PDB file of C-alpha atoms in Angstrom:
ATOM      1  CA  GLY A 231     -31.627-162.111  15.501  1.00 37.00           C
ATOM      2  CA  GLU A 232     -31.258-160.617  18.941  1.00 41.00           C
ATOM      3  CA  SER A 233     -28.429-158.179  19.390  1.00 46.00           C
ATOM      4  CA  VAL A 234     -26.891-155.608  21.609  1.00 55.00           C
ATOM      5  CA  GLY A 235     -27.175-152.138  20.162  1.00 47.00           C
ATOM      6  CA  LEU A 236     -25.683-148.735  20.726  1.00 41.00           C
ATOM      7  CA  HIS A 237     -26.763-146.994  17.509  1.00 50.00           C
ATOM      8  CA  LEU A 238     -23.357-145.382  16.962  1.00 66.00           C
ATOM      9  CA  PRO A 239     -23.534-142.456  19.354  1.00 88.00           C
ATOM     10  CA  THR A 240     -20.630-140.197  20.050  1.00 93.00           C
ATOM     11  CA  LEU A 241     -19.868-138.540  23.336  1.00 96.00           C
ATOM     12  CA  SER A 242     -17.626-135.542  23.827  1.00 96.00           C
ATOM     13  CA  VAL A 243     -16.654-134.452  27.318  1.00 97.00           C
ATOM     14  CA  GLN A 244     -14.188-132.174  28.987  1.00 97.00           C
ATOM     15  CA  GLU A 245     -11.324-133.584  30.950  1.00 97.00           C
ATOM     16  CA  GLY A 246     -12.384-134.121  34.534  1.00 97.00           C
ATOM     17  CA  ASP A 247     -16.067-134.546  33.757  1.00 97.00           C
ATOM     18  CA  ASN A 248     -17.925-137.775  34.357  1.00 97.00           C
ATOM     19  CA  SER A 249     -18.954-139.808  31.298  1.00 97.00           C
ATOM     20  CA  ILE A 250     -21.935-142.079  30.929  1.00 97.00           C
ATOM     21  CA  ILE A 251     -22.147-144.523  28.044  1.00 97.00           C
ATOM     22  CA  ASN A 252     -25.349-146.432  27.514  1.00 96.00           C
ATOM     23  CA  CYS A 253     -26.218-149.753  25.945  1.00 96.00           C
ATOM     24  CA  ALA A 254     -29.510-151.491  25.266  1.00 94.00           C
ATOM     25  CA  TYR A 255     -29.597-155.239  24.887  1.00 91.00           C
ATOM     26  CA  SER A 256     -32.387-157.403  23.608  1.00 83.00           C
ATOM     27  CA  ASN A 257     -31.545-160.963  24.636  1.00 88.00           C
ATOM     28  CA  SER A 258     -33.312-161.596  27.918  1.00 89.00           C
ATOM     29  CA  ALA A 259     -31.301-164.819  28.300  1.00 87.00           C
ATOM     30  CA  SER A 260     -28.015-162.948  28.591  1.00 90.00           C
ATOM     31  CA  ASP A 261     -26.519-163.368  32.011  1.00 88.00           C
ATOM     32  CA  TYR A 262     -23.089-161.840  31.711  1.00 90.00           C
ATOM     33  CA  PHE A 263     -22.094-158.436  30.407  1.00 93.00           C
ATOM     34  CA  ILE A 264     -18.752-156.842  29.691  1.00 93.00           C
ATOM     35  CA  TRP A 265     -17.592-153.371  28.775  1.00 96.00           C
ATOM     36  CA  TYR A 266     -14.591-153.052  26.472  1.00 95.00           C
ATOM     37  CA  LYS A 267     -12.453-150.138  25.384  1.00 97.00           C
ATOM     38  CA  GLN A 268     -10.969-150.222  21.910  1.00 97.00           C
ATOM     39  CA  GLU A 269      -8.313-147.840  20.715  1.00 96.00           C
ATOM     40  CA  SER A 270      -7.648-147.365  17.034  1.00 93.00           C
ATOM     41  CA  GLY A 271      -5.985-150.374  15.441  1.00 93.00           C
ATOM     42  CA  LYS A 272      -6.045-152.442  18.608  1.00 94.00           C
ATOM     43  CA  GLY A 273      -8.079-155.251  20.066  1.00 95.00           C
ATOM     44  CA  PRO A 274     -10.738-154.659  22.736  1.00 94.00           C
ATOM     45  CA  GLN A 275      -9.462-154.113  26.245  1.00 93.00           C
ATOM     46  CA  PHE A 276     -11.497-155.428  29.165  1.00 91.00           C
ATOM     47  CA  ILE A 277     -12.812-152.703  31.463  1.00 94.00           C
ATOM     48  CA  ILE A 278     -15.396-154.221  33.767  1.00 94.00           C
ATOM     49  CA  ASP A 279     -17.978-156.969  33.823  1.00 92.00           C
ATOM     50  CA  ILE A 280     -21.192-157.729  35.630  1.00 94.00           C
ATOM     51  CA  ARG A 281     -23.366-160.759  36.080  1.00 92.00           C
ATOM     52  CA  SER A 282     -27.116-160.680  35.768  1.00 92.00           C
ATOM     53  CA  ASN A 283     -27.593-161.302  39.488  1.00 93.00           C
ATOM     54  CA  MET A 284     -26.090-157.892  40.206  1.00 96.00           C
ATOM     55  CA  ASP A 285     -27.266-154.399  39.349  1.00 97.00           C
ATOM     56  CA  LYS A 286     -24.107-152.464  40.059  1.00 98.00           C
ATOM     57  CA  ARG A 287     -20.395-153.081  40.106  1.00 97.00           C
ATOM     58  CA  GLN A 288     -17.567-150.654  40.671  1.00 97.00           C
ATOM     59  CA  GLY A 289     -13.991-150.651  39.538  1.00 95.00           C
ATOM     60  CA  GLN A 290     -11.297-148.061  39.474  1.00 93.00           C
ATOM     61  CA  ARG A 291     -12.980-144.888  38.165  1.00 96.00           C
ATOM     62  CA  VAL A 292     -15.613-147.008  36.423  1.00 98.00           C
ATOM     63  CA  THR A 293     -19.048-148.216  37.425  1.00 98.00           C
ATOM     64  CA  VAL A 294     -21.343-150.510  35.488  1.00 98.00           C
ATOM     65  CA  LEU A 295     -25.081-150.438  36.095  1.00 98.00           C
ATOM     66  CA  LEU A 296     -27.423-153.143  34.913  1.00 98.00           C
ATOM     67  CA  ASN A 297     -31.175-152.739  34.690  1.00 97.00           C
ATOM     68  CA  LYS A 298     -32.650-156.047  33.627  1.00 94.00           C
ATOM     69  CA  THR A 299     -36.199-154.739  33.686  1.00 94.00           C
ATOM     70  CA  VAL A 300     -35.547-152.475  30.736  1.00 95.00           C
ATOM     71  CA  LYS A 301     -32.532-154.403  29.429  1.00 95.00           C
ATOM     72  CA  HIS A 302     -30.178-151.514  29.832  1.00 96.00           C
ATOM     73  CA  LEU A 303     -26.516-151.343  30.680  1.00 97.00           C
ATOM     74  CA  SER A 304     -24.417-148.281  31.378  1.00 98.00           C
ATOM     75  CA  LEU A 305     -20.779-147.490  31.955  1.00 98.00           C
ATOM     76  CA  GLN A 306     -19.868-144.531  34.088  1.00 98.00           C
ATOM     77  CA  ILE A 307     -16.358-143.149  33.959  1.00 98.00           C
ATOM     78  CA  ALA A 308     -15.410-140.749  36.699  1.00 98.00           C
ATOM     79  CA  ALA A 309     -13.010-137.864  36.158  1.00 97.00           C
ATOM     80  CA  THR A 310     -12.608-138.679  32.482  1.00 97.00           C
ATOM     81  CA  GLN A 311      -9.111-138.257  31.121  1.00 97.00           C
ATOM     82  CA  PRO A 312      -7.811-137.726  27.567  1.00 96.00           C
ATOM     83  CA  GLY A 313      -6.455-141.263  27.685  1.00 97.00           C
ATOM     84  CA  ASP A 314     -10.020-142.510  27.998  1.00 98.00           C
ATOM     85  CA  SER A 315     -10.732-141.394  24.435  1.00 97.00           C
ATOM     86  CA  ALA A 316     -11.621-144.533  22.493  1.00 97.00           C
ATOM     87  CA  VAL A 317     -14.550-146.560  21.250  1.00 97.00           C
ATOM     88  CA  TYR A 318     -16.464-148.329  24.000  1.00 97.00           C
ATOM     89  CA  PHE A 319     -18.416-151.505  23.391  1.00 96.00           C
ATOM     90  CA  CYS A 320     -20.773-153.411  25.580  1.00 96.00           C
ATOM     91  CA  ALA A 321     -20.936-157.141  25.023  1.00 93.00           C
ATOM     92  CA  GLU A 322     -23.224-159.850  26.294  1.00 92.00           C
ATOM     93  CA  ASN A 323     -23.011-163.561  26.742  1.00 88.00           C
ATOM     94  CA  ALA A 324     -26.065-165.749  26.905  1.00 76.00           C
ATOM     95  CA  GLY A 325     -24.352-168.569  28.743  1.00 70.00           C
ATOM     96  CA  GLY A 326     -25.466-172.166  28.447  1.00 64.00           C
ATOM     97  CA  THR A 327     -24.602-173.544  25.033  1.00 61.00           C
ATOM     98  CA  SER A 328     -23.586-170.041  24.014  1.00 64.00           C
ATOM     99  CA  TYR A 329     -20.876-169.913  26.663  1.00 65.00           C
ATOM    100  CA  GLY A 330     -18.004-167.787  25.531  1.00 70.00           C
ATOM    101  CA  LYS A 331     -19.795-166.277  22.553  1.00 81.00           C
ATOM    102  CA  LEU A 332     -20.023-162.552  22.881  1.00 88.00           C
ATOM    103  CA  THR A 333     -22.482-160.327  21.066  1.00 91.00           C
ATOM    104  CA  PHE A 334     -21.179-156.800  20.781  1.00 93.00           C
ATOM    105  CA  GLY A 335     -23.029-153.523  20.654  1.00 92.00           C
ATOM    106  CA  GLN A 336     -22.262-151.040  17.936  1.00 88.00           C
ATOM    107  CA  GLY A 337     -19.931-148.883  19.998  1.00 93.00           C
ATOM    108  CA  THR A 338     -19.767-145.367  21.357  1.00 95.00           C
ATOM    109  CA  ILE A 339     -16.989-143.021  20.410  1.00 95.00           C
ATOM    110  CA  LEU A 340     -15.795-141.148  23.472  1.00 97.00           C
ATOM    111  CA  THR A 341     -13.717-138.015  22.907  1.00 96.00           C
ATOM    112  CA  VAL A 342     -12.185-136.281  25.880  1.00 97.00           C
ATOM    113  CA  HIS A 343     -11.059-132.698  25.385  1.00 95.00           C
ATOM    114  CA  PRO A 344      -8.221-131.368  27.536  1.00 91.00           C
TER     115      PRO A 344
ATOM    116  CA  GLY B 144      -2.232-161.306  33.471  1.00 66.00           C
ATOM    117  CA  ALA B 145      -3.564-163.357  30.606  1.00 76.00           C
ATOM    118  CA  VAL B 146      -2.122-162.381  27.249  1.00 86.00           C
ATOM    119  CA  VAL B 147      -3.270-163.314  23.789  1.00 91.00           C
ATOM    120  CA  SER B 148      -0.797-162.702  21.009  1.00 93.00           C
ATOM    121  CA  GLN B 149      -1.923-162.307  17.433  1.00 96.00           C
ATOM    122  CA  HIS B 150       0.315-162.344  14.377  1.00 97.00           C
ATOM    123  CA  PRO B 151       0.756-160.664  11.995  1.00 98.00           C
ATOM    124  CA  SER B 152      -0.580-157.282  12.997  1.00 97.00           C
ATOM    125  CA  ARG B 153      -0.863-156.171   9.394  1.00 97.00           C
ATOM    126  CA  VAL B 154      -0.822-158.041   6.125  1.00 98.00           C
ATOM    127  CA  ILE B 155      -1.366-157.060   2.533  1.00 98.00           C
ATOM    128  CA  CYS B 156      -2.010-159.793   0.020  1.00 97.00           C
ATOM    129  CA  LYS B 157      -3.003-160.122  -3.592  1.00 97.00           C
ATOM    130  CA  SER B 158      -6.487-161.157  -4.564  1.00 98.00           C
ATOM    131  CA  GLY B 159      -6.738-164.923  -4.885  1.00 97.00           C
ATOM    132  CA  THR B 160      -4.003-165.754  -2.419  1.00 98.00           C
ATOM    133  CA  SER B 161      -4.380-167.177   1.082  1.00 98.00           C
ATOM    134  CA  VAL B 162      -3.388-165.611   4.365  1.00 98.00           C
ATOM    135  CA  LYS B 163      -2.855-167.265   7.729  1.00 98.00           C
ATOM    136  CA  ILE B 164      -3.380-165.454  11.007  1.00 98.00           C
ATOM    137  CA  GLU B 165      -2.135-166.906  14.279  1.00 97.00           C
ATOM    138  CA  CYS B 166      -3.610-166.487  17.732  1.00 95.00           C
ATOM    139  CA  ARG B 167      -1.634-167.662  20.747  1.00 93.00           C
ATOM    140  CA  SER B 168      -2.424-167.688  24.420  1.00 89.00           C
ATOM    141  CA  LEU B 169       0.924-166.924  26.032  1.00 88.00           C
ATOM    142  CA  ASP B 170       0.471-167.791  29.675  1.00 82.00           C
ATOM    143  CA  PHE B 171      -2.609-169.941  29.866  1.00 80.00           C
ATOM    144  CA  GLN B 172      -4.257-172.815  28.105  1.00 83.00           C
ATOM    145  CA  ALA B 173      -7.239-171.810  26.053  1.00 81.00           C
ATOM    146  CA  THR B 174      -9.542-174.676  25.282  1.00 79.00           C
ATOM    147  CA  THR B 175     -11.729-172.294  23.340  1.00 85.00           C
ATOM    148  CA  MET B 176     -10.785-169.405  21.112  1.00 90.00           C
ATOM    149  CA  PHE B 177     -13.028-167.117  19.144  1.00 92.00           C
ATOM    150  CA  TRP B 178     -12.510-165.307  15.876  1.00 96.00           C
ATOM    151  CA  TYR B 179     -14.155-161.973  15.163  1.00 96.00           C
ATOM    152  CA  ARG B 180     -14.199-159.668  12.187  1.00 97.00           C
ATOM    153  CA  GLN B 181     -14.559-155.905  12.365  1.00 96.00           C
ATOM    154  CA  PHE B 182     -15.170-153.632   9.418  1.00 92.00           C
ATOM    155  CA  PRO B 183     -14.276-149.932   9.685  1.00 87.00           C
ATOM    156  CA  LYS B 184     -16.463-147.987  12.087  1.00 86.00           C
ATOM    157  CA  GLN B 185     -18.438-151.106  12.911  1.00 91.00           C
ATOM    158  CA  SER B 186     -18.673-153.504  15.779  1.00 93.00           C
ATOM    159  CA  LEU B 187     -17.088-156.883  16.206  1.00 95.00           C
ATOM    160  CA  MET B 188     -18.928-159.778  14.644  1.00 94.00           C
ATOM    161  CA  LEU B 189     -18.268-163.317  15.772  1.00 94.00           C
ATOM    162  CA  MET B 190     -17.156-165.541  12.924  1.00 96.00           C
ATOM    163  CA  ALA B 191     -16.450-168.845  14.608  1.00 95.00           C
ATOM    164  CA  THR B 192     -15.706-170.678  17.804  1.00 91.00           C
ATOM    165  CA  SER B 193     -12.544-172.734  17.821  1.00 89.00           C
ATOM    166  CA  ASN B 194     -12.202-175.677  20.172  1.00 86.00           C
ATOM    167  CA  GLU B 195      -8.939-177.490  20.664  1.00 83.00           C
ATOM    168  CA  GLY B 196      -8.876-180.806  18.879  1.00 83.00           C
ATOM    169  CA  SER B 197     -12.226-180.462  17.186  1.00 85.00           C
ATOM    170  CA  LYS B 198     -13.829-178.740  14.249  1.00 89.00           C
ATOM    171  CA  ALA B 199     -14.675-175.088  14.565  1.00 92.00           C
ATOM    172  CA  THR B 200     -18.261-173.928  14.850  1.00 93.00           C
ATOM    173  CA  TYR B 201     -19.097-171.191  12.386  1.00 95.00           C
ATOM    174  CA  GLU B 202     -21.700-168.488  12.748  1.00 94.00           C
ATOM    175  CA  GLN B 203     -24.474-168.235  10.232  1.00 94.00           C
ATOM    176  CA  GLY B 204     -23.330-166.668   7.005  1.00 95.00           C
ATOM    177  CA  VAL B 205     -19.628-167.381   7.520  1.00 96.00           C
ATOM    178  CA  GLU B 206     -18.160-169.650   4.852  1.00 95.00           C
ATOM    179  CA  LYS B 207     -16.228-172.414   6.554  1.00 94.00           C
ATOM    180  CA  ASP B 208     -14.397-173.331   3.351  1.00 95.00           C
ATOM    181  CA  LYS B 209     -13.180-169.793   2.970  1.00 97.00           C
ATOM    182  CA  PHE B 210     -12.204-169.159   6.566  1.00 97.00           C
ATOM    183  CA  LEU B 211     -10.313-172.231   7.688  1.00 96.00           C
ATOM    184  CA  ILE B 212      -9.765-172.519  11.416  1.00 95.00           C
ATOM    185  CA  ASN B 213      -7.348-174.882  13.069  1.00 92.00           C
ATOM    186  CA  HIS B 214      -6.928-175.265  16.817  1.00 89.00           C
ATOM    187  CA  ALA B 215      -4.239-177.891  17.076  1.00 83.00           C
ATOM    188  CA  SER B 216      -3.028-177.105  20.571  1.00 89.00           C
ATOM    189  CA  LEU B 217      -4.262-175.484  23.745  1.00 87.00           C
ATOM    190  CA  THR B 218      -2.269-172.353  23.003  1.00 90.00           C
ATOM    191  CA  LEU B 219      -2.630-171.870  19.262  1.00 93.00           C
ATOM    192  CA  SER B 220      -5.483-171.289  16.865  1.00 94.00           C
ATOM    193  CA  THR B 221      -5.056-170.216  13.264  1.00 96.00           C
ATOM    194  CA  LEU B 222      -7.411-168.573  10.817  1.00 97.00           C
ATOM    195  CA  THR B 223      -6.639-168.952   7.125  1.00 98.00           C
ATOM    196  CA  VAL B 224      -8.455-166.718   4.682  1.00 98.00           C
ATOM    197  CA  THR B 225      -8.415-168.678   1.453  1.00 97.00           C
ATOM    198  CA  SER B 226      -8.674-167.163  -2.011  1.00 97.00           C
ATOM    199  CA  ALA B 227      -8.892-163.722  -0.489  1.00 97.00           C
ATOM    200  CA  HIS B 228     -10.826-160.973  -2.219  1.00 97.00           C
ATOM    201  CA  PRO B 229     -10.938-157.232  -1.564  1.00 97.00           C
ATOM    202  CA  GLU B 230     -14.219-157.619   0.334  1.00 96.00           C
ATOM    203  CA  ASP B 231     -12.360-159.792   2.846  1.00 97.00           C
ATOM    204  CA  SER B 232     -10.290-156.773   3.824  1.00 97.00           C
ATOM    205  CA  SER B 233     -11.067-156.248   7.472  1.00 97.00           C
ATOM    206  CA  PHE B 234      -9.722-156.274  11.020  1.00 97.00           C
ATOM    207  CA  TYR B 235      -9.626-159.820  12.360  1.00 98.00           C
ATOM    208  CA  ILE B 236      -9.451-160.327  16.105  1.00 97.00           C
ATOM    209  CA  CYS B 237      -9.197-163.438  18.209  1.00 95.00           C
ATOM    210  CA  SER B 238     -10.080-163.955  21.829  1.00 92.00           C
ATOM    211  CA  ALA B 239      -9.676-166.725  24.331  1.00 87.00           C
ATOM    212  CA  THR B 240     -11.450-167.738  27.479  1.00 78.00           C
ATOM    213  CA  LEU B 241      -9.404-168.055  30.605  1.00 65.00           C
ATOM    214  CA  GLY B 242     -11.226-171.043  31.883  1.00 57.00           C
ATOM    215  CA  THR B 243     -14.603-172.623  32.304  1.00 53.00           C
ATOM    216  CA  ALA B 244     -15.905-170.138  34.873  1.00 50.00           C
ATOM    217  CA  LEU B 245     -17.217-166.725  33.973  1.00 49.00           C
ATOM    218  CA  SER B 246     -15.006-165.131  36.559  1.00 46.00           C
ATOM    219  CA  VAL B 247     -13.064-162.910  34.241  1.00 51.00           C
ATOM    220  CA  GLY B 248     -13.586-161.290  30.906  1.00 59.00           C
ATOM    221  CA  TYR B 249     -12.328-162.676  27.692  1.00 77.00           C
ATOM    222  CA  THR B 250      -8.871-161.643  26.576  1.00 85.00           C
ATOM    223  CA  PHE B 251      -8.502-160.351  23.062  1.00 92.00           C
ATOM    224  CA  GLY B 252      -5.558-160.304  20.737  1.00 94.00           C
ATOM    225  CA  SER B 253      -4.331-157.075  19.228  1.00 95.00           C
ATOM    226  CA  GLY B 254      -5.934-157.800  15.888  1.00 97.00           C
ATOM    227  CA  THR B 255      -4.756-158.304  12.313  1.00 98.00           C
ATOM    228  CA  ARG B 256      -5.440-155.731   9.647  1.00 98.00           C
ATOM    229  CA  LEU B 257      -5.908-157.596   6.371  1.00 98.00           C
ATOM    230  CA  THR B 258      -5.846-155.661   3.119  1.00 98.00           C
ATOM    231  CA  VAL B 259      -6.518-157.544  -0.088  1.00 98.00           C
ATOM    232  CA  VAL B 260      -5.434-155.739  -3.234  1.00 97.00           C
TER     233      VAL B 260
END
């Protein structure tokens, strides 16, 4: 079936650097996307979301970019901090009868070195 | 903010026994809750959608007789793993929608680590 995929990459950065985490999705019907942060042994924590009628959205230190043409989503973290170390997942919702059902990508492990 | 409480956080049970996991929305009414399963170093996989007052909708490949879901009130959904086996050992996570509009993300519980021995 269609899925959101991240192919298990890892990303190591130095404290203070900017981080970019990428996600490719395959369901062209998806109209809502969310980035989550998951620390070990905990549930996913909401970071930022974006609807399909937008191509960019900014939060505090984070920016999500959506490119529907190539079905690509990215999360940019500015001035990355050690506390940002976690697994990051993108998730999509197809809306309609699938309202509320999220399909998750495989996750990216972000490690921030002091 | 919206909080979803999940209990227990960890449970160890013997093979063949049943385990119940609770998911509560603490400060809002959740008409719909979702149950996910996450194996080590893997992503979250949706198991079922739980609607208050009606039968849960299970994803393909999820045994409804093994994973019993009850959503008796607007603030509580339970997942019971029946006749648990070691392969059921996993991290189970619930989430709840905050309403009918996609104005906010979905709030997740803190997860339950199930170990079947």
